[in-house]
Amino acid sequence: MIEAPFPELDELLTLIGEAGHRLSEIEASEGAAGNISVYAGWPVDPRRRFPLVESVELPLTVPELAGATFLVTGSGRRLREIIQDPAANLGCLVIEEGGQSGLLYTSPRRLFSHLTSEFNSHLAVHHDQVLTSHTNFHTVIHAQPPYLTFLSHIPRYQDTTYLNRHILRWQPELIVQLPEGVGYIPFLLPGSPLLMEATVAALHQHRILVWGKHGVIARSDVSVKRASDRIEYAETGARYEVMNLETNELGEGLRPDEIKAICKAFNVEQNIF
Ligand SMILES: [Zn+2]
């Protein structure tokens, strides 16, 4: 939830561009991998930046979101290039009455034909979070950070508890930034209804998930940067973990008692350690 005065459309576009750029810097978005969407629950006039309009069918029916505005990356667009020309890389979708269709506003410089193919998962997560928390702002980011994704190929890391006890032990701030830990869901077909359903359910408990053998999805109801920071923190923990595997596990990591002491000092509630 964010308080008035609400960010202007241009501020949101810039923040999405900066998050995409940072995800690219940490190598979490090779080629056209990754996608970002932002929900704004206040009136936004998209027409100066996005003067073209068409009606599009939504991947799921969301009547409760009628009138809501979404900024969404276009299919095949590169996260690192959004910052150069956000309007060319993003569409602005306003949900119509009944929630079966939306008005998609785009720029004459538009570089895509459709919104991201992962928009079904994004929209389902936004819908679920808005209905349960009544937030007026929500962002969802999918990226493919290599160390977290690599760990998801190793069977023993395909378990939420094991994964978190190993990746969150390398820096004191990891448990502070990720107190609910990173959720894990096994490989499911990208863009599929099964992946969408599993993602919605797991994001009730977590604010970032590993999609096994694929990448991650993170959400925030505070800012776009907060969601990309979560990906960066989790990826940093995974990077240490991979370094440790490569050095025959010479590293000790913070012990559970040390992590519990950090949680006590910083009032962090967690049930991982
Ligand atoms: Zn992907």
Short mmCIF file of C-alpha atoms in Angstrom, two decimals, residues 49-236:
data_model
loop_
_atom_site.label_atom_id
_atom_site.label_comp_id
_atom_site.label_asym_id
_atom_site.label_seq_id
_atom_site.Cartn_x
_atom_site.Cartn_y
_atom_site.Cartn_z
CA ARG A 49 2.68 8.47 -23.35
CA PHE A 50 0.52 5.73 -24.90
CA PRO A 51 -1.86 7.35 -27.44
CA LEU A 52 -2.79 4.18 -29.39
CA VAL A 53 -5.56 2.00 -27.96
CA GLU A 54 -7.04 -1.42 -28.67
CA SER A 55 -9.22 -3.85 -26.75
CA VAL A 56 -7.55 -7.11 -25.67
CA GLU A 57 -8.90 -10.24 -24.03
CA LEU A 58 -7.47 -10.95 -20.58
CA PRO A 59 -5.89 -14.35 -19.74
CA LEU A 60 -8.29 -14.64 -16.80
CA THR A 61 -11.46 -12.87 -15.70
CA VAL A 62 -10.86 -10.26 -12.99
CA PRO A 63 -14.11 -8.28 -12.49
CA GLU A 64 -12.91 -6.87 -9.15
CA LEU A 65 -10.08 -5.08 -10.96
CA ALA A 66 -12.32 -3.08 -13.34
CA GLY A 67 -10.75 0.36 -13.81
CA ALA A 68 -7.33 -0.75 -12.52
CA THR A 69 -4.21 0.20 -14.48
CA PHE A 70 -1.28 -2.13 -15.24
CA LEU A 71 2.07 -1.33 -16.82
CA VAL A 72 3.38 -4.52 -18.41
CA THR A 73 6.46 -5.44 -20.45
CA GLY A 74 5.87 -6.44 -24.05
CA SER A 75 6.58 -9.96 -25.24
CA GLY A 76 10.17 -10.40 -26.43
CA ARG A 77 11.34 -7.07 -24.99
CA ARG A 78 14.64 -6.85 -23.13
CA LEU A 79 14.56 -5.70 -19.51
CA ARG A 80 17.86 -3.84 -19.96
CA GLU A 81 16.42 -1.72 -22.79
CA ILE A 82 13.26 -0.50 -21.00
CA ILE A 83 15.17 2.38 -19.42
CA GLN A 84 16.13 3.75 -22.87
CA ASP A 85 12.49 4.07 -23.99
CA PRO A 86 9.93 2.76 -21.47
CA ALA A 87 6.91 3.61 -23.63
CA ALA A 88 8.25 1.52 -26.54
CA ASN A 89 8.82 -1.52 -24.32
CA LEU A 90 5.75 -1.42 -22.07
CA GLY A 91 1.99 -1.43 -22.55
CA CYS A 92 -0.53 0.28 -20.28
CA LEU A 93 -3.57 -1.92 -19.70
CA VAL A 94 -6.77 -0.59 -18.13
CA ILE A 95 -9.22 -3.32 -17.10
CA GLU A 96 -12.73 -2.91 -18.52
CA GLU A 97 -16.06 -3.48 -16.74
CA GLY A 98 -16.69 -7.20 -16.23
CA GLY A 99 -12.96 -7.95 -16.10
CA GLN A 100 -12.81 -10.07 -19.25
CA SER A 101 -11.05 -7.53 -21.43
CA GLY A 102 -8.85 -4.48 -21.13
CA LEU A 103 -7.94 -1.39 -23.11
CA LEU A 104 -4.29 -1.70 -24.08
CA TYR A 105 -2.68 1.71 -24.55
CA THR A 106 0.60 1.73 -26.44
CA SER A 107 3.12 4.11 -27.98
CA PRO A 108 3.56 4.69 -31.74
CA ARG A 109 7.15 3.45 -31.06
CA ARG A 110 5.81 0.16 -29.66
CA LEU A 111 8.28 -2.71 -30.18
CA PHE A 112 6.05 -5.72 -29.41
CA SER A 113 2.80 -7.26 -30.65
CA HIS A 114 1.53 -8.77 -27.36
CA LEU A 115 2.13 -8.34 -23.65
CA THR A 116 4.46 -10.87 -22.01
CA SER A 117 3.32 -14.50 -22.27
CA GLU A 118 3.76 -14.74 -18.48
CA PHE A 119 1.07 -12.09 -17.96
CA ASN A 120 -1.38 -14.80 -16.85
CA SER A 121 0.75 -15.50 -13.75
CA HIS A 122 1.35 -11.78 -13.15
CA LEU A 123 -2.37 -10.91 -13.39
CA ALA A 124 -3.41 -13.86 -11.20
CA VAL A 125 -0.92 -12.80 -8.50
CA HIS A 126 -1.97 -9.13 -8.64
CA HIS A 127 -5.65 -10.14 -8.50
CA ASP A 128 -5.12 -12.43 -5.53
CA GLN A 129 -3.00 -9.92 -3.60
CA VAL A 130 -5.31 -6.97 -4.28
CA LEU A 131 -8.35 -8.98 -3.14
CA THR A 132 -6.69 -10.26 0.03
CA SER A 133 -4.67 -7.20 1.13
CA HIS A 134 -6.61 -4.39 -0.65
CA THR A 135 -3.31 -2.83 -1.64
CA ASN A 136 -3.41 0.07 -4.10
CA PHE A 137 0.02 -0.76 -5.51
CA HIS A 138 1.63 -4.04 -6.44
CA THR A 139 4.51 -5.11 -8.60
CA VAL A 140 5.51 -8.53 -9.94
CA ILE A 141 8.88 -9.32 -11.52
CA HIS A 142 10.02 -12.53 -13.20
CA ALA A 143 13.76 -12.91 -13.81
CA GLN A 144 16.27 -15.70 -14.37
CA PRO A 145 19.18 -15.25 -11.94
CA PRO A 146 21.72 -17.98 -12.69
CA TYR A 147 22.88 -19.04 -9.20
CA LEU A 148 19.38 -19.53 -7.75
CA THR A 149 18.30 -21.26 -10.93
CA PHE A 150 21.38 -23.51 -10.91
CA LEU A 151 20.69 -24.58 -7.31
CA SER A 152 17.15 -25.55 -8.35
CA HIS A 153 18.71 -28.16 -10.66
CA ILE A 154 20.35 -29.90 -7.67
CA PRO A 155 17.84 -32.30 -6.07
CA ARG A 156 18.60 -31.49 -2.42
CA TYR A 157 17.89 -27.77 -3.00
CA GLN A 158 14.43 -28.62 -4.38
CA ASP A 159 13.02 -28.21 -0.89
CA THR A 160 12.01 -24.88 0.64
CA THR A 161 13.54 -25.50 4.08
CA TYR A 162 16.82 -26.90 2.77
CA LEU A 163 17.13 -24.14 0.17
CA ASN A 164 16.57 -21.34 2.70
CA ARG A 165 18.83 -22.73 5.42
CA HIS A 166 21.62 -22.84 2.88
CA ILE A 167 21.22 -19.60 0.93
CA LEU A 168 20.28 -17.31 3.84
CA ARG A 169 23.35 -18.18 5.97
CA TRP A 170 25.95 -16.11 4.11
CA GLN A 171 25.24 -12.51 5.10
CA PRO A 172 23.57 -11.04 8.20
CA GLU A 173 21.06 -8.99 6.19
CA LEU A 174 19.67 -11.93 4.23
CA ILE A 175 17.32 -13.10 6.99
CA VAL A 176 16.36 -9.47 7.70
CA GLN A 177 15.47 -8.82 4.05
CA LEU A 178 13.88 -12.22 3.40
CA PRO A 179 12.26 -13.25 6.73
CA GLU A 180 9.66 -15.46 4.99
CA GLY A 181 12.44 -17.06 2.98
CA VAL A 182 12.34 -17.95 -0.68
CA GLY A 183 9.51 -20.27 -1.74
CA TYR A 184 10.21 -23.16 -4.09
CA ILE A 185 7.93 -24.66 -6.68
CA PRO A 186 9.04 -27.52 -8.91
CA PHE A 187 9.42 -27.12 -12.66
CA LEU A 188 6.11 -26.43 -14.38
CA LEU A 189 5.58 -25.50 -18.01
CA PRO A 190 6.29 -21.76 -18.52
CA GLY A 191 3.10 -19.75 -19.09
CA SER A 192 0.88 -22.69 -18.05
CA PRO A 193 -2.22 -22.55 -15.82
CA LEU A 194 -0.51 -24.96 -13.39
CA LEU A 195 2.44 -22.59 -12.95
CA MET A 196 0.01 -19.70 -12.49
CA GLU A 197 -1.96 -21.53 -9.76
CA ALA A 198 1.13 -22.75 -7.89
CA THR A 199 2.62 -19.24 -8.02
CA VAL A 200 -0.49 -17.57 -6.60
CA ALA A 201 -0.65 -20.08 -3.73
CA ALA A 202 3.06 -19.91 -2.82
CA LEU A 203 3.10 -16.08 -2.91
CA HIS A 204 0.63 -16.10 0.00
CA GLN A 205 3.54 -17.12 2.24
CA HIS A 206 6.54 -15.73 0.41
CA ARG A 207 7.47 -12.56 -1.43
CA ILE A 208 9.87 -14.33 -3.75
CA LEU A 209 9.75 -17.83 -5.25
CA VAL A 210 12.11 -20.00 -7.21
CA TRP A 211 10.45 -21.52 -10.24
CA GLY A 212 12.42 -24.78 -10.39
CA LYS A 213 14.81 -25.08 -13.37
CA HIS A 214 13.55 -21.73 -14.72
CA GLY A 215 14.05 -18.60 -12.57
CA VAL A 216 12.31 -16.55 -9.90
CA ILE A 217 9.20 -14.44 -9.39
CA ALA A 218 9.06 -11.66 -6.78
CA ARG A 219 6.39 -9.24 -5.65
CA SER A 220 6.18 -6.05 -3.61
CA ASP A 221 3.36 -3.78 -2.50
CA VAL A 222 5.84 -0.98 -1.76
CA SER A 223 7.97 -0.39 -4.85
CA VAL A 224 9.34 -1.92 -8.03
CA LYS A 225 12.86 -1.62 -6.61
CA ARG A 226 11.85 -3.54 -3.48
CA ALA A 227 10.88 -6.52 -5.65
CA SER A 228 14.11 -6.36 -7.67
CA ASP A 229 16.13 -5.99 -4.44
CA ARG A 230 14.56 -9.22 -3.16
CA ILE A 231 15.77 -11.01 -6.26
CA GLU A 232 19.24 -9.54 -5.78
CA TYR A 233 19.44 -10.55 -2.10
CA ALA A 234 18.30 -14.12 -2.79
CA GLU A 235 20.65 -14.39 -5.76
CA THR A 236 23.57 -13.16 -3.63
#
